[in-house]
Short mmCIF file of C-alpha atoms in Angstrom, two decimals:
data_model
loop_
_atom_site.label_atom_id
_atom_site.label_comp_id
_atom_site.label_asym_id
_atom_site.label_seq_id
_atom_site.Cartn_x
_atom_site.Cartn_y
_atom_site.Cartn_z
CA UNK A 1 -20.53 28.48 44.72
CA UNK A 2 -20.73 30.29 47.83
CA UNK A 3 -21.02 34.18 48.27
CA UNK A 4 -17.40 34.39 49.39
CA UNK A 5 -15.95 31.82 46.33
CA UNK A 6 -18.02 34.26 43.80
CA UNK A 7 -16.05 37.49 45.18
CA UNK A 8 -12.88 35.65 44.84
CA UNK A 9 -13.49 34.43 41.39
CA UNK A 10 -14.50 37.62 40.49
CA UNK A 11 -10.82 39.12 42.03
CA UNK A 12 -9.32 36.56 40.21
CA UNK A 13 -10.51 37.59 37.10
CA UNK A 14 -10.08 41.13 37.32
CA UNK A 15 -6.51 40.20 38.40
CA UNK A 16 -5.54 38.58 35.54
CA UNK A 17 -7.31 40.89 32.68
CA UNK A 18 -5.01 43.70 34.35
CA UNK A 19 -1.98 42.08 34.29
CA UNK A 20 -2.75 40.90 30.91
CA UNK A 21 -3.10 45.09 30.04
CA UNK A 22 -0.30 46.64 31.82
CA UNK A 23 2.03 43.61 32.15
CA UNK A 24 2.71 44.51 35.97
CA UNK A 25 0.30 44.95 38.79
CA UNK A 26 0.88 46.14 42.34
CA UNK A 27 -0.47 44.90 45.86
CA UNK A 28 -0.90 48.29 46.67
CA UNK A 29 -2.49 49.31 43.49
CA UNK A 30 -4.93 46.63 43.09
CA UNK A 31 -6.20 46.31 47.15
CA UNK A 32 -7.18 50.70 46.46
CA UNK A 33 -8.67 49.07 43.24
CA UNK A 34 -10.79 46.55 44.39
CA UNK A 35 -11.26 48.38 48.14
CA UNK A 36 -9.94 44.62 49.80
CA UNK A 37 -7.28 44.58 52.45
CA UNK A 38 -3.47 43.55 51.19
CA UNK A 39 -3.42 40.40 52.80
CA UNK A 40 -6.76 39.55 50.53
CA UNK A 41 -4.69 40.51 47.25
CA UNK A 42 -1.69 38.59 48.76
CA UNK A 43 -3.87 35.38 48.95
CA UNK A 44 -5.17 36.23 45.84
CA UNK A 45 -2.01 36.58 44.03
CA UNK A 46 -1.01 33.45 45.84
CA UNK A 47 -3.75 31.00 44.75
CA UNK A 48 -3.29 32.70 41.17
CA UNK A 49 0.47 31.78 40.80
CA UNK A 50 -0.39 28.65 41.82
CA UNK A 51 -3.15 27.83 39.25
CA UNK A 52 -0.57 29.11 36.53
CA UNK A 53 -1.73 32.41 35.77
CA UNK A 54 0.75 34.69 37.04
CA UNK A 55 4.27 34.76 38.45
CA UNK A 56 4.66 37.09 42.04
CA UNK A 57 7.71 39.43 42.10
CA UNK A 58 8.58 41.37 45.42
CA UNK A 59 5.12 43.75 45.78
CA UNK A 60 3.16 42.78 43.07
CA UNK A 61 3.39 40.53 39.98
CA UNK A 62 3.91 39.59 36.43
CA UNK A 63 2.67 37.43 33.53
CA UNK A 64 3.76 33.62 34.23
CA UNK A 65 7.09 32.74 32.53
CA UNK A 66 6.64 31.23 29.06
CA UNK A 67 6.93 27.54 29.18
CA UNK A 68 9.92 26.75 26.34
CA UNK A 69 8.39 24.62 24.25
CA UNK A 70 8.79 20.56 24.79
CA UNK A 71 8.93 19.04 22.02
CA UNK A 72 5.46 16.58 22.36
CA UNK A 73 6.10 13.55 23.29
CA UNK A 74 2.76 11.40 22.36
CA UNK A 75 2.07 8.21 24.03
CA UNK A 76 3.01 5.53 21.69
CA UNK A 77 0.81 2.08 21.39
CA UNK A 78 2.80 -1.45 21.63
CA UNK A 79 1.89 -0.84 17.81
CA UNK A 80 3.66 2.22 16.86
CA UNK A 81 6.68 1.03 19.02
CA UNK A 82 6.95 -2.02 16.80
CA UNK A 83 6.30 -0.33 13.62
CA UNK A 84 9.36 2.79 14.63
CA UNK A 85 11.97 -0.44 15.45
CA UNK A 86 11.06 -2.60 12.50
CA UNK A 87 11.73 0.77 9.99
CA UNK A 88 14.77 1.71 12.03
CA UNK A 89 15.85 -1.88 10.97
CA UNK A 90 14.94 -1.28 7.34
CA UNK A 91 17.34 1.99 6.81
CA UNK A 92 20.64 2.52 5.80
CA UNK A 93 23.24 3.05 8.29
CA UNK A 94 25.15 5.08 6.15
CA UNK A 95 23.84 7.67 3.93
CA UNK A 96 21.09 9.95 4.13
CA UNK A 97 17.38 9.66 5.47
CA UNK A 98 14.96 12.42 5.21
CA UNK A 99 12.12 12.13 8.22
CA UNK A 100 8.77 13.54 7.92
CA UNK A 101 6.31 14.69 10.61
CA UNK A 102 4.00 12.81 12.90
CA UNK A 103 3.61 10.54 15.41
CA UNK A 104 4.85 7.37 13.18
CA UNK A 105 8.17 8.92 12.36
CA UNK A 106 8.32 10.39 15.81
CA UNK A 107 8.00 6.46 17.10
CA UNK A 108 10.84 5.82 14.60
CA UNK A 109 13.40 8.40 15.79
CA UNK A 110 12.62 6.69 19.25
CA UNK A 111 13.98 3.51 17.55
CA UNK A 112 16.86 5.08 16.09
CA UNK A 113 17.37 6.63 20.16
CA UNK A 114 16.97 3.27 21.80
CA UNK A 115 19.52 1.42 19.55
CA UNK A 116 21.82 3.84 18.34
CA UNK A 117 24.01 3.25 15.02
CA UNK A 118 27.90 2.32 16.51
CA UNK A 119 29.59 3.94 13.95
CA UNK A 120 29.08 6.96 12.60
CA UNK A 121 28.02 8.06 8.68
CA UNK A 122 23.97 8.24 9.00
CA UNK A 123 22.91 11.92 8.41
CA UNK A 124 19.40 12.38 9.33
CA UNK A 125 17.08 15.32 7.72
CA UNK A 126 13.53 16.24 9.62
CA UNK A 127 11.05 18.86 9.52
CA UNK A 128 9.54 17.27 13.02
CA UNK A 129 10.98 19.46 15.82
CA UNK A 130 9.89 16.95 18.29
CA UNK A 131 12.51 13.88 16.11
CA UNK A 132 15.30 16.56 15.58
CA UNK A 133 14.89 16.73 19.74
CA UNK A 134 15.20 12.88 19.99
CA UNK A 135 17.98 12.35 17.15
CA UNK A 136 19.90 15.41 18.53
CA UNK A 137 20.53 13.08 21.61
CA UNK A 138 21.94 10.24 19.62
CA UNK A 139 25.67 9.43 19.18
CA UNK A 140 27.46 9.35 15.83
CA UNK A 141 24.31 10.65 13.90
CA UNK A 142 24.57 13.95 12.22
CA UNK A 143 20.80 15.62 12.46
CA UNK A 144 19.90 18.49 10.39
CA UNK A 145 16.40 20.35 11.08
CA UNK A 146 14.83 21.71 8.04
CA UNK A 147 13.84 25.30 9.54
CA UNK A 148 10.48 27.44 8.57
CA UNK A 149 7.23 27.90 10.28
CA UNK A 150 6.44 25.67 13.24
CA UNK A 151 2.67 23.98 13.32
CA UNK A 152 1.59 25.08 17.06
CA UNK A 153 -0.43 21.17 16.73
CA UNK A 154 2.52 18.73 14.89
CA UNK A 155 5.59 20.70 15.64
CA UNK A 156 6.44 20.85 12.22
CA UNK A 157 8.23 23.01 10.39
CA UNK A 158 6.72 24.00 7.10
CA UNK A 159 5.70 27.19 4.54
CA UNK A 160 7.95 28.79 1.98
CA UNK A 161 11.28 28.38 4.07
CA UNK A 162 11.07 24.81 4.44
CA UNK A 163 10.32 24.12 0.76
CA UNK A 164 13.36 26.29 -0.07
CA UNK A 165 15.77 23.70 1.93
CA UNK A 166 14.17 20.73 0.70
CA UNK A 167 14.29 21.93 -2.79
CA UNK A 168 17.91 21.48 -2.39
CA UNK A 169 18.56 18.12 -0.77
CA UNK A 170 18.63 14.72 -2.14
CA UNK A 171 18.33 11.93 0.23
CA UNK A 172 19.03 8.20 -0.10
CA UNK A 173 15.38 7.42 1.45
CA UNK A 174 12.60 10.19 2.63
CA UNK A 175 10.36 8.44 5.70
CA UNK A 176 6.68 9.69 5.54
CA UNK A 177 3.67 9.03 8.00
CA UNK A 178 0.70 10.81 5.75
CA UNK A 179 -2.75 11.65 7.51
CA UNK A 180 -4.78 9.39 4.82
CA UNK A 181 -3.27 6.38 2.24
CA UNK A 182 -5.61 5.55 0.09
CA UNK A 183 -5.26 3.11 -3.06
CA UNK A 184 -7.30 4.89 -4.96
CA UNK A 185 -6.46 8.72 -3.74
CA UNK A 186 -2.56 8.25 -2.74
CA UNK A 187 -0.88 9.93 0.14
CA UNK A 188 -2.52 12.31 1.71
CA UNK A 189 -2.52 14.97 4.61
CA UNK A 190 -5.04 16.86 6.65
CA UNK A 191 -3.44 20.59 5.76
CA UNK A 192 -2.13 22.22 2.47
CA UNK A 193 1.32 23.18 3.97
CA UNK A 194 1.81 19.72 5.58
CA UNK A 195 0.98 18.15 2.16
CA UNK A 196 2.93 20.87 0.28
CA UNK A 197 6.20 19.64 2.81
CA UNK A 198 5.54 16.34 2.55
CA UNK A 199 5.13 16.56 -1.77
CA UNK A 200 8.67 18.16 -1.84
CA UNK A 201 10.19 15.39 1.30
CA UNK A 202 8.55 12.59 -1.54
CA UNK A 203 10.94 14.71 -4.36
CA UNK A 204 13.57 14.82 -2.25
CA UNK A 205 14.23 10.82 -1.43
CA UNK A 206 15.43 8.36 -3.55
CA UNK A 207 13.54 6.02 -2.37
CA UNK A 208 9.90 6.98 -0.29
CA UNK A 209 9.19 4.66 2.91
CA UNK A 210 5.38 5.49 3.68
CA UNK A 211 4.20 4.68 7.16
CA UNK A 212 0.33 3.24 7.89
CA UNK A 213 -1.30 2.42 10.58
CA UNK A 214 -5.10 1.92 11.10
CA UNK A 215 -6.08 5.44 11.50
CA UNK A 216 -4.39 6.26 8.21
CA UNK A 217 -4.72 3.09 6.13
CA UNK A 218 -7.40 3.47 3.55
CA UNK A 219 -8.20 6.94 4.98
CA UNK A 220 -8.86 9.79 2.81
CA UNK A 221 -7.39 13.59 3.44
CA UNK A 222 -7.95 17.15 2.48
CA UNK A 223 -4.86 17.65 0.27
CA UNK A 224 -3.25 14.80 -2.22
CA UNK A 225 0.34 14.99 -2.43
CA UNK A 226 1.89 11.60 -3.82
CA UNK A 227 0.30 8.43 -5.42
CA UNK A 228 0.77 5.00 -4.39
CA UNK A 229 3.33 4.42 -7.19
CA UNK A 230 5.25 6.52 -5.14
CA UNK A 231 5.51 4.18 -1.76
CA UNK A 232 8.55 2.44 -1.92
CA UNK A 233 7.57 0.46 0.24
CA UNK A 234 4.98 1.20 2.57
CA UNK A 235 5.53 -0.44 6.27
CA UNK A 236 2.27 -1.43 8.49
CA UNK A 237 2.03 -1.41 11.97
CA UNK A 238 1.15 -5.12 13.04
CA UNK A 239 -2.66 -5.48 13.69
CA UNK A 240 -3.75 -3.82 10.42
CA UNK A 241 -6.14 -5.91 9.14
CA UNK A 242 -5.36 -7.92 6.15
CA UNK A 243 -8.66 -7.05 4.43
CA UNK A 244 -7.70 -3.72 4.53
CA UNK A 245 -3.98 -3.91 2.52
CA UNK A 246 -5.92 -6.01 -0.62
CA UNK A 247 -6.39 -2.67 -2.36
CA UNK A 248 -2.96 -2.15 -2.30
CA UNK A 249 -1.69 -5.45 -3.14
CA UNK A 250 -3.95 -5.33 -6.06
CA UNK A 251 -2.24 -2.39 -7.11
CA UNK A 252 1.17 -3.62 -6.45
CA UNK A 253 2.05 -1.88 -3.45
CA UNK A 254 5.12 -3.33 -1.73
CA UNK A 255 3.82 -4.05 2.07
CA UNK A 256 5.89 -4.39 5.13
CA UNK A 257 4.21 -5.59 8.25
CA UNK A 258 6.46 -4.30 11.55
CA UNK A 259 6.23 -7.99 12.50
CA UNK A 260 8.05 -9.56 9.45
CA UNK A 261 12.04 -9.50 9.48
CA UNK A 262 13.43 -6.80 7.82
CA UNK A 263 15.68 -6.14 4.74
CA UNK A 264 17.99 -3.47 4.92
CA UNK A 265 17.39 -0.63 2.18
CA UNK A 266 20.91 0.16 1.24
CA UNK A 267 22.25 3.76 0.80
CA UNK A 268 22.20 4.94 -2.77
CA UNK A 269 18.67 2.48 -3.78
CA UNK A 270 20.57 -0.07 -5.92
CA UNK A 271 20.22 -2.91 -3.35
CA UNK A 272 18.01 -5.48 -1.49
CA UNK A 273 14.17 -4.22 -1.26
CA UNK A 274 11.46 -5.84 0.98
CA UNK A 275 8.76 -7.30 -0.74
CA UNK A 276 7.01 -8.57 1.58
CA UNK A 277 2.71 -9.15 1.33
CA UNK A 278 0.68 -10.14 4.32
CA UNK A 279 -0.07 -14.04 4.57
#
């Protein structure tokens, strides 16, 4: 860095830690405070807007305009893809479907979004900000969001005001993508609230469709919120190994590759059920 980059950097960041302070800074004020010329602080302010840092107003500036926030919208593998359109094939059309958090049920709104129901009479439930975005866009769906505290990393909603509103709903089918599914340990998630949402979203739905692929098949989690008597039935994305499921066919775990045709789960739980076990 040369002598004249170092000065600037060092501008830069006394720039920014006095906007930060008073919330407003001046040409005027700051060229008497650093003993530079206005054009320099100009400049300054210029290559600083551009980098992000600060927004310029008529003789000075102020803190950059929030970004709203997007709801995420995570790559999805050729995997995840198949694994949101085979589930969206599995559920009811009419009824009720409570959707959990994550990238899986994220992938599964985008289903739901790409090949909307034609009627309406499907009333979809989420704590996932970033599904209630995509669903909100669908025609004849009705799309509730939960409410509560949002996760700065998931964009879920969680804590004591989301367990309130799930204590009162009963849905037809609750859609989960845990952290960890384990035979042996259950469902699982990485965080106490998440697993404390996701215990009451298990309550909540008649029936529970759990959502695996191979970063959270046979994976193990901080917080245990459901067992594996609980899946009802658990859907794979399609290169899990088959190795892999055995522990859960040995303990009689319905399984659901995204590649097999699917069954529709009917509204209400008293119909035709999937059972389908890898070849």
């Amino acid at each position: 860095m040369t002598s004249k980059q170092r000065q600037a950097h060092g501008r830069w960041q006394a720039i920014v830690r006095w906007l930060d302070e008073e919330g407003r800074i001046e040409v005027s004020e700051v060229a008497n405070r650093l003993d530079v010329a206005l054009e320099t602080v100009r400049r300054d302010l210029r290559a600083l807007e551009e980098a992000g840092k600060l927004q310029r107003v008529h003789g000075g500036a102020i803190p950059a305009a929030p970004r709203p926030m997007a709801a995420a919208d995570p790559a999805l593998s050729d995997d995840d893809a198949a694994l949101g359109a085979h589930v969206w094939r599995l559920l009811p059309r009419a009824g009720s479907v409570l959707l959990g958090s994550g990238r899986l049920t994220t992938a599964v709104a985008r289903a739901v979004a790409a090949d909307p129901p034609t009627e309406p009479g499907l009333t979809f439930v989420t704590n996932s900000l970033d599904a209630a975005v995509v669903l909100s866009r669908v025609p004849h769906l009705s799309v509730y969001n939960i409410g509560g505290t949002v996760s700065p990393q998931t964009h879920a909603q969680e804590g004591d005001w989301a367990l309130a509103e799930l204590a009162k709903l009963h849905t037809d089918v609750a859609v989960i993508g845990p952290d960890g599914v384990s035979a042996g340990a259950g469902l699982c998630q990485h965080h106490p609230a998440a697993a404390a949402v996701s215990e009451a979203e298990v309550a909540a739905g008649g029936r529970t469709v759990v959502l695996a692929g191979p970063d959270s098949l046979g994976a193990l989690a901080l917080v245990r919120f459901a067992g594996v008597s609980d899946i009802d039935p658990m859907v794979v994305t399609p290169t899990v190994d088959r190795q892999r499921l055995q522990p859960f066919v040995e303990h009689s775990v319905e399984i659901v590759r995204a590649t097999e045709t699917g069954v529709a789960l009917d509204a209400g739980g008293g119909g035709a059920r999937p059972t389908v076990v890898p070849q």
